[in-house]
CSV table of C-alpha atoms in Angstrom, one decimal:
chain,number,residue,atom,x,y,z
O,1,MET,CA,120.5,101.2,103.9
O,2,ARG,CA,122.3,98.4,104.0
O,3,ARG,CA,122.0,95.8,101.0
O,4,ALA,CA,119.6,93.2,102.8
O,5,ASP,CA,120.2,89.6,101.3
O,6,ILE,CA,116.4,88.5,100.9
O,7,LEU,CA,114.8,85.1,100.1
O,8,VAL,CA,111.2,85.9,98.7
O,9,VAL,CA,109.4,82.1,99.3
O,10,GLY,CA,106.0,81.8,96.9
O,11,GLN,CA,105.5,84.1,93.7
O,12,GLY,CA,101.6,83.9,94.2
O,13,LEU,CA,100.2,87.8,94.3
O,14,ALA,CA,102.1,88.6,97.2
O,15,GLY,CA,105.2,87.4,96.6
O,16,SER,CA,105.1,88.9,93.3
O,17,LEU,CA,104.2,92.2,94.6
O,18,LEU,CA,106.8,92.2,97.5
O,19,ALA,CA,109.4,91.3,95.1
O,20,TRP,CA,109.0,94.4,93.2
O,21,GLU,CA,108.7,96.4,96.9
O,22,LEU,CA,112.4,95.0,97.1
O,23,GLU,CA,113.4,95.8,93.7
O,24,ARG,CA,111.8,99.3,93.6
O,25,ALA,CA,114.0,99.9,96.5
O,26,GLU,CA,116.9,98.0,95.1
O,27,MET,CA,117.6,95.7,98.2
O,28,ALA,CA,119.3,92.8,97.2
O,29,PHE,CA,116.6,89.4,96.8
O,30,ALA,CA,115.8,86.2,95.1
O,31,ILE,CA,112.5,84.3,94.6
O,32,ALA,CA,112.1,81.2,95.5
O,33,ASP,CA,108.6,79.3,94.1
O,34,GLY,CA,108.1,75.7,93.0
O,35,GLY,CA,105.1,76.2,91.2
O,36,HIS,CA,101.2,77.2,91.9
O,37,GLU,CA,99.6,74.1,92.6
O,38,SER,CA,97.5,74.7,95.5
O,39,ALA,CA,98.0,78.3,95.7
O,40,ALA,CA,94.9,80.2,96.1
O,41,THR,CA,96.2,82.7,93.1
O,42,ALA,CA,95.4,79.6,90.8
O,43,ALA,CA,91.9,80.0,91.5
O,44,ALA,CA,91.5,83.6,92.2
O,45,ALA,CA,90.0,86.0,89.6
O,46,GLY,CA,92.1,89.2,90.6
O,47,ILE,CA,88.6,90.7,91.8
O,48,ILE,CA,88.1,93.9,94.0
O,49,ASN,CA,84.8,94.4,95.0
O,50,PRO,CA,83.7,97.2,97.5
O,51,ILE,CA,80.7,95.5,99.0
O,52,THR,CA,80.7,92.0,99.7
O,53,GLY,CA,79.3,89.7,101.4
O,54,ARG,CA,75.1,88.5,102.3
O,55,ARG,CA,75.6,91.4,104.6
O,56,LEU,CA,76.3,94.2,102.3
O,57,VAL,CA,79.6,95.1,104.2
O,58,LYS,CA,82.1,97.3,102.4
O,59,SER,CA,85.5,96.1,102.3
O,60,TRP,CA,87.9,97.1,105.1
O,61,ARG,CA,89.3,101.0,104.5
O,62,VAL,CA,88.7,100.2,101.1
O,63,GLU,CA,88.5,104.3,100.3
O,64,ALA,CA,92.3,104.3,101.3
O,65,LEU,CA,93.0,100.5,99.8
O,66,LEU,CA,91.4,101.0,96.2
O,67,PRO,CA,93.6,104.4,94.9
O,68,GLN,CA,97.1,102.4,96.1
O,69,ALA,CA,95.9,98.9,94.9
O,70,ARG,CA,95.2,101.2,91.4
O,71,ALA,CA,98.5,102.8,91.8
O,72,THR,CA,101.0,99.8,92.1
O,73,TYR,CA,99.0,97.9,89.5
O,74,GLN,CA,99.4,100.8,86.8
O,75,GLU,CA,102.7,101.0,87.8
O,76,ILE,CA,103.6,97.9,86.8
O,77,GLU,CA,101.8,97.9,84.0
O,78,ASP,CA,103.7,101.3,82.7
O,79,ALA,CA,107.2,99.0,83.6
O,80,LEU,CA,106.3,95.9,82.0
O,81,GLY,CA,104.5,97.2,78.9
O,82,ILE,CA,101.8,94.4,80.1
O,83,HIS,CA,97.6,95.3,81.1
O,84,VAL,CA,96.4,94.1,83.6
O,85,TRP,CA,93.8,96.3,86.0
O,86,HIS,CA,90.5,97.2,84.7
O,87,GLU,CA,88.0,99.1,86.2
O,88,MET,CA,84.9,97.7,86.5
O,89,ARG,CA,81.2,97.5,87.9
O,90,VAL,CA,79.1,94.9,89.7
O,91,ARG,CA,75.8,94.2,88.9
O,92,ARG,CA,74.2,93.2,92.3
O,93,LEU,CA,70.9,91.0,91.7
O,94,PHE,CA,69.4,90.2,95.1
O,95,ALA,CA,69.8,86.6,96.3
O,96,ASP,CA,66.5,87.1,98.7
O,97,GLU,CA,64.1,89.7,100.5
O,98,ARG,CA,66.2,89.9,103.3
O,99,GLU,CA,69.6,91.6,100.8
O,100,ARG,CA,67.1,93.7,99.6
O,101,ALA,CA,66.2,94.9,102.8
O,102,THR,CA,69.5,95.0,103.9
O,103,CYS,CA,70.1,97.1,100.9
O,104,GLU,CA,67.5,99.6,101.6
O,105,ALA,CA,68.7,99.8,105.0
O,106,LYS,CA,72.0,100.9,104.3
O,107,ARG,CA,71.8,102.9,101.6
O,108,ALA,CA,68.9,105.1,103.7
O,109,THR,CA,71.5,105.5,106.2
O,110,GLY,CA,74.9,106.3,104.0
O,111,GLU,CA,76.8,103.3,104.7
O,112,LEU,CA,77.8,101.8,101.3
O,113,ALA,CA,78.5,105.3,100.0
O,114,PRO,CA,80.1,106.5,97.4
O,115,TYR,CA,80.1,103.0,96.2
O,116,ALA,CA,76.4,102.1,96.2
O,117,GLY,CA,75.0,103.5,93.0
O,118,GLU,CA,71.4,103.2,91.5
O,119,SER,CA,69.3,100.5,92.2
O,120,ASP,CA,66.3,98.7,91.6
O,121,THR,CA,63.7,96.0,92.5
O,122,ALA,CA,65.9,93.5,91.2
O,123,GLY,CA,69.3,94.7,93.0
O,124,PHE,CA,71.6,97.2,92.2
O,125,TRP,CA,75.0,98.8,90.9
O,126,ILE,CA,78.6,98.5,92.7
O,127,GLU,CA,80.8,101.5,91.6
O,128,GLY,CA,84.1,101.9,92.0
O,129,ALA,CA,85.1,97.8,91.4
O,130,ALA,CA,87.9,96.4,89.7
O,131,ARG,CA,89.7,93.1,88.2
O,132,VAL,CA,93.2,92.5,87.9
O,133,ASP,CA,94.5,89.9,85.6
O,134,LEU,CA,96.4,88.0,88.3
O,135,GLY,CA,97.9,85.4,85.5
O,136,ILE,CA,99.4,88.2,83.2
O,137,LEU,CA,101.1,89.9,86.1
O,138,ILE,CA,102.9,87.2,87.7
O,139,ALA,CA,104.5,85.4,84.4
O,140,ALA,CA,105.7,88.7,83.2
O,141,LEU,CA,107.0,89.6,86.6
O,142,ARG,CA,108.0,85.8,86.2
O,143,GLY,CA,109.7,86.1,83.3
O,144,ARG,CA,111.3,89.3,84.2
O,145,TRP,CA,113.0,87.6,87.5
O,146,ARG,CA,114.0,84.7,85.6
O,147,ARG,CA,116.0,86.7,82.8
O,148,GLN,CA,117.2,88.7,85.8
O,149,GLY,CA,119.0,85.7,87.3
O,150,ARG,CA,117.0,86.1,90.8
O,151,LEU,CA,114.4,82.9,90.5
O,152,ARG,CA,114.8,79.6,92.0
O,153,GLU,CA,112.3,77.6,90.5
O,154,GLU,CA,112.1,75.1,93.6
O,155,VAL,CA,110.3,74.5,96.7
O,156,VAL,CA,112.4,75.4,99.2
O,157,ASP,CA,112.7,74.6,103.1
O,158,VAL,CA,112.3,78.3,104.6
O,159,ALA,CA,113.8,77.1,108.2
O,160,GLN,CA,117.2,75.7,106.2
O,161,GLU,CA,117.0,79.2,103.6
O,162,SER,CA,116.9,81.2,107.1
O,163,LEU,CA,120.4,79.7,108.1
O,164,ARG,CA,121.6,81.0,104.5
O,165,HIS,CA,120.0,84.1,104.4
O,166,GLU,CA,119.7,87.3,106.7
O,167,LEU,CA,115.9,87.7,106.1
O,168,VAL,CA,113.6,84.6,104.6
O,169,ILE,CA,109.5,86.2,103.9
O,170,ASP,CA,107.2,83.1,103.6
O,171,CYS,CA,104.5,83.8,100.9
O,172,SER,CA,103.4,81.0,99.9
O,173,GLY,CA,100.0,80.6,101.4
O,174,MET,CA,98.7,77.6,102.9
O,175,ARG,CA,102.6,75.9,102.4
O,176,GLY,CA,103.7,78.3,104.8
O,177,ALA,CA,100.6,78.2,107.2
O,178,ARG,CA,101.0,74.6,107.8
O,179,SER,CA,104.6,74.6,107.9
O,180,GLY,CA,104.8,75.6,111.4
O,181,ALA,CA,107.1,78.2,111.6
O,182,PHE,CA,104.5,81.1,111.8
O,183,GLY,CA,102.4,78.2,113.8
O,184,PHE,CA,101.0,80.7,116.7
O,185,VAL,CA,98.8,82.5,114.4
O,186,PRO,CA,95.2,81.1,114.1
O,187,TRP,CA,95.3,80.1,110.3
O,188,GLU,CA,91.7,79.1,108.8
O,189,PHE,CA,91.7,77.5,105.4
O,190,SER,CA,88.9,77.3,102.9
O,191,LYS,CA,88.9,75.5,99.5
O,192,GLY,CA,87.4,77.5,96.3
O,193,GLU,CA,86.8,76.7,92.7
O,194,VAL,CA,85.9,78.5,89.7
O,195,LEU,CA,84.9,77.8,86.2
O,196,GLU,CA,86.1,79.2,83.6
O,197,LEU,CA,83.6,79.9,80.8
O,198,ALA,CA,83.1,80.4,76.4
O,199,VAL,CA,80.3,83.3,76.5
O,200,GLU,CA,79.2,86.2,74.6
O,201,GLY,CA,77.8,89.1,75.0
O,202,LEU,CA,79.2,90.3,78.2
O,203,ALA,CA,79.6,94.0,78.9
O,204,ALA,CA,84.0,94.0,79.4
O,205,ASP,CA,83.3,96.4,82.2
O,206,VAL,CA,80.4,94.3,84.3
O,207,VAL,CA,80.7,91.6,86.7
O,208,LEU,CA,77.2,89.9,87.7
O,209,ASN,CA,76.8,88.9,91.4
O,210,ARG,CA,74.1,86.8,93.0
O,211,ARG,CA,75.7,84.2,95.7
O,212,HIS,CA,78.5,83.4,92.8
O,213,TRP,CA,79.6,85.7,90.4
O,214,VAL,CA,80.6,86.0,86.7
O,215,ALA,CA,83.3,88.2,85.2
O,216,PRO,CA,84.4,88.8,82.1
O,217,ALA,CA,88.2,87.9,80.9
O,218,GLY,CA,88.4,89.2,77.3
O,219,ARG,CA,86.3,88.5,74.2
O,220,GLY,CA,84.3,85.3,74.7
O,221,ALA,CA,86.0,84.4,77.7
O,222,ALA,CA,84.6,85.0,81.4
O,223,TRP,CA,85.5,83.6,85.1
O,224,ALA,CA,82.8,82.3,87.4
O,225,GLY,CA,83.1,81.4,91.4
O,226,ALA,CA,83.7,80.9,93.5
O,227,THR,CA,82.8,78.0,96.1
O,228,HIS,CA,83.7,78.1,100.0
O,229,GLU,CA,84.3,74.9,101.6
O,230,PRO,CA,85.8,76.2,105.1
O,231,GLY,CA,88.6,73.8,106.3
O,232,VAL,CA,89.1,71.2,103.2
O,233,LEU,CA,93.0,71.4,102.5
O,234,ASP,CA,93.2,69.7,98.3
O,235,SER,CA,93.5,71.7,95.7
O,236,THR,CA,91.6,69.0,93.1
O,237,PRO,CA,88.8,70.3,91.2
O,238,THR,CA,85.4,68.6,92.0
O,239,ALA,CA,82.3,67.8,90.1
O,240,ALA,CA,80.1,68.5,92.9
O,241,ALA,CA,81.6,72.3,92.6
O,242,ARG,CA,81.3,72.4,89.1
O,243,ALA,CA,76.9,71.7,89.3
O,244,THR,CA,77.2,74.3,92.1
O,245,LEU,CA,78.5,76.8,90.0
O,246,GLU,CA,76.6,75.9,86.9
O,247,ALA,CA,73.4,76.1,88.4
O,248,SER,CA,73.9,79.9,89.7
O,249,VAL,CA,75.4,80.7,86.6
O,250,ARG,CA,72.5,79.6,84.5
O,251,GLY,CA,70.6,82.0,86.7
O,252,LEU,CA,72.7,84.9,85.9
O,253,LEU,CA,73.9,84.1,81.5
O,254,PRO,CA,70.4,82.8,80.6
O,255,GLY,CA,71.7,83.2,77.4
O,256,GLY,CA,73.6,80.1,77.9
O,257,PHE,CA,77.4,79.1,77.8
O,258,SER,CA,80.0,76.5,78.3
O,259,VAL,CA,82.4,75.3,80.5
O,260,THR,CA,86.0,75.2,79.1
O,261,GLY,CA,88.1,74.8,82.3
O,262,GLN,CA,88.0,74.3,86.1
O,263,ARG,CA,90.6,75.8,89.0
O,264,ALA,CA,90.6,75.2,92.9
O,265,GLY,CA,92.8,76.4,95.5
O,266,VAL,CA,93.0,77.2,99.2
O,267,ARG,CA,93.2,80.5,100.5
O,268,VAL,CA,94.0,81.3,103.8
O,269,ASN,CA,92.1,83.6,106.4
O,270,LEU,CA,92.4,84.8,110.5
O,271,PRO,CA,89.8,85.0,112.5
O,272,ASP,CA,89.9,89.2,112.4
O,273,LYS,CA,89.8,89.0,108.5
O,274,LEU,CA,92.9,90.6,108.4
O,275,PRO,CA,96.3,89.5,106.8
O,276,VAL,CA,99.5,89.0,108.2
O,277,LEU,CA,103.0,90.5,108.0
O,278,GLY,CA,106.3,90.6,109.8
O,279,ARG,CA,109.2,88.9,111.4
O,280,HIS,CA,108.5,86.1,113.4
O,281,PRO,CA,108.9,87.4,116.9
O,282,GLY,CA,111.0,84.6,118.0
O,283,ASN,CA,113.4,84.6,114.8
O,284,SER,CA,114.1,87.5,113.0
O,285,ARG,CA,115.7,86.0,110.4
O,286,LEU,CA,112.3,84.6,109.4
O,287,GLY,CA,109.1,87.1,107.9
O,288,VAL,CA,105.5,86.5,106.7
O,289,ILE,CA,103.0,87.5,104.6
O,290,ASN,CA,100.3,84.9,104.5
O,291,GLY,CA,96.2,85.3,105.4
O,292,LEU,CA,94.7,87.4,102.3
O,293,GLY,CA,91.9,85.2,102.2
O,294,ALA,CA,89.9,85.9,99.1
O,295,LYS,CA,90.7,90.0,99.1
O,296,GLY,CA,94.6,89.4,97.7
O,297,ALA,CA,94.0,91.7,94.6
O,298,LEU,CA,93.3,94.4,97.5
O,299,PHE,CA,95.3,93.6,99.9
O,300,ALA,CA,98.5,92.9,98.5
O,301,PRO,CA,99.9,95.8,97.1
O,302,VAL,CA,99.6,97.9,100.6
O,303,LEU,CA,100.9,94.8,102.6
O,304,ALA,CA,104.2,95.1,100.2
O,305,PRO,CA,105.3,99.0,100.8
O,306,GLU,CA,104.2,97.9,105.0
O,307,TRP,CA,107.4,95.3,104.7
O,308,GLY,CA,109.3,98.2,103.2
O,309,ARG,CA,108.8,100.4,106.2
O,310,LEU,CA,109.7,97.7,108.1
O,311,LEU,CA,112.8,97.1,106.7
O,312,ARG,CA,113.7,101.0,106.5
O,313,GLY,CA,112.7,100.8,110.4
O,314,GLU,CA,109.9,103.2,109.2
O,315,ALA,CA,106.1,103.7,111.5
O,316,PRO,CA,103.9,101.2,109.8
O,317,VAL,CA,100.8,102.2,108.3
O,318,HIS,CA,98.9,99.7,109.1
O,319,PRO,CA,99.6,98.1,112.6
O,320,GLU,CA,96.8,95.7,112.2
O,321,PHE,CA,98.3,93.5,110.0
O,322,ARG,CA,101.5,92.7,112.1
O,323,VAL,CA,102.3,89.2,113.0
O,324,GLU,CA,102.8,89.9,116.7
O,325,ARG,CA,98.9,90.3,117.4
O,326,PHE,CA,98.7,86.6,117.7
O,327,TRP,CA,102.0,86.5,120.0
O,328,GLN,CA,101.7,85.4,123.5
């Protein structure tokens, strides 16, 4: 294949895994990233949970996507000598009687198999979960591409860059969604906040979940989150979110904890809850990956090779992701 002149804009999780895919394919590329102050990645704990939400729904095609995610992160671990993939279980505690009834009904039909484990009157176990240490992953890849001279540490104008490159792929999350280049996509935004905790005695492989979650993040440390504020676009941590999360965490960690930090970011979602990728239907020099929502750690390892197939002219494995679905 002819070596393409590709610029990846945004080195959050989506941009990082896309650039990794381009490097593996030996395609010529560069990355432009001016920082992650408002990025969803900044407030993402990297949790992959096979069963989510108040209605206890299995994540979209998780049976196929989870093994691909595991393989991708472990490949990067081996190549860079880092450890980012952590196998986890989720202890899902019922928030109310309705959740308990929903769980019992879905377990009876087998709808939650193979991920719904043992249950009791207080909750049930979710097997096959994972946590990806996004901070270590993104920092290691950033250092790699800085040393290779591929990284431009600056904010760029995607439209202007498309005049200089064969293809510019915007992976910049909220910034890209609000730029107007892909204005035909029905973007939705949601602010999320998390707390960083100091806490002792947590099982290293268990995420606690009741309305909010607590995930271990190394010895004596954990993350708690996340809030959900649809339509809010600022990335400033708030006292209200902290109070909400602290109240929730007290119910999950009766032994006590202290708050050591707070982060906020803006998720980009779409009405059908699936991300988008592909070339702009009206401008083949512009491309996009966006709309990963709260499932970035699961979706990103699938979206990157989809772009690889697109660049090689191969048939997509997941045509549901293509941005053309919103083009009229």
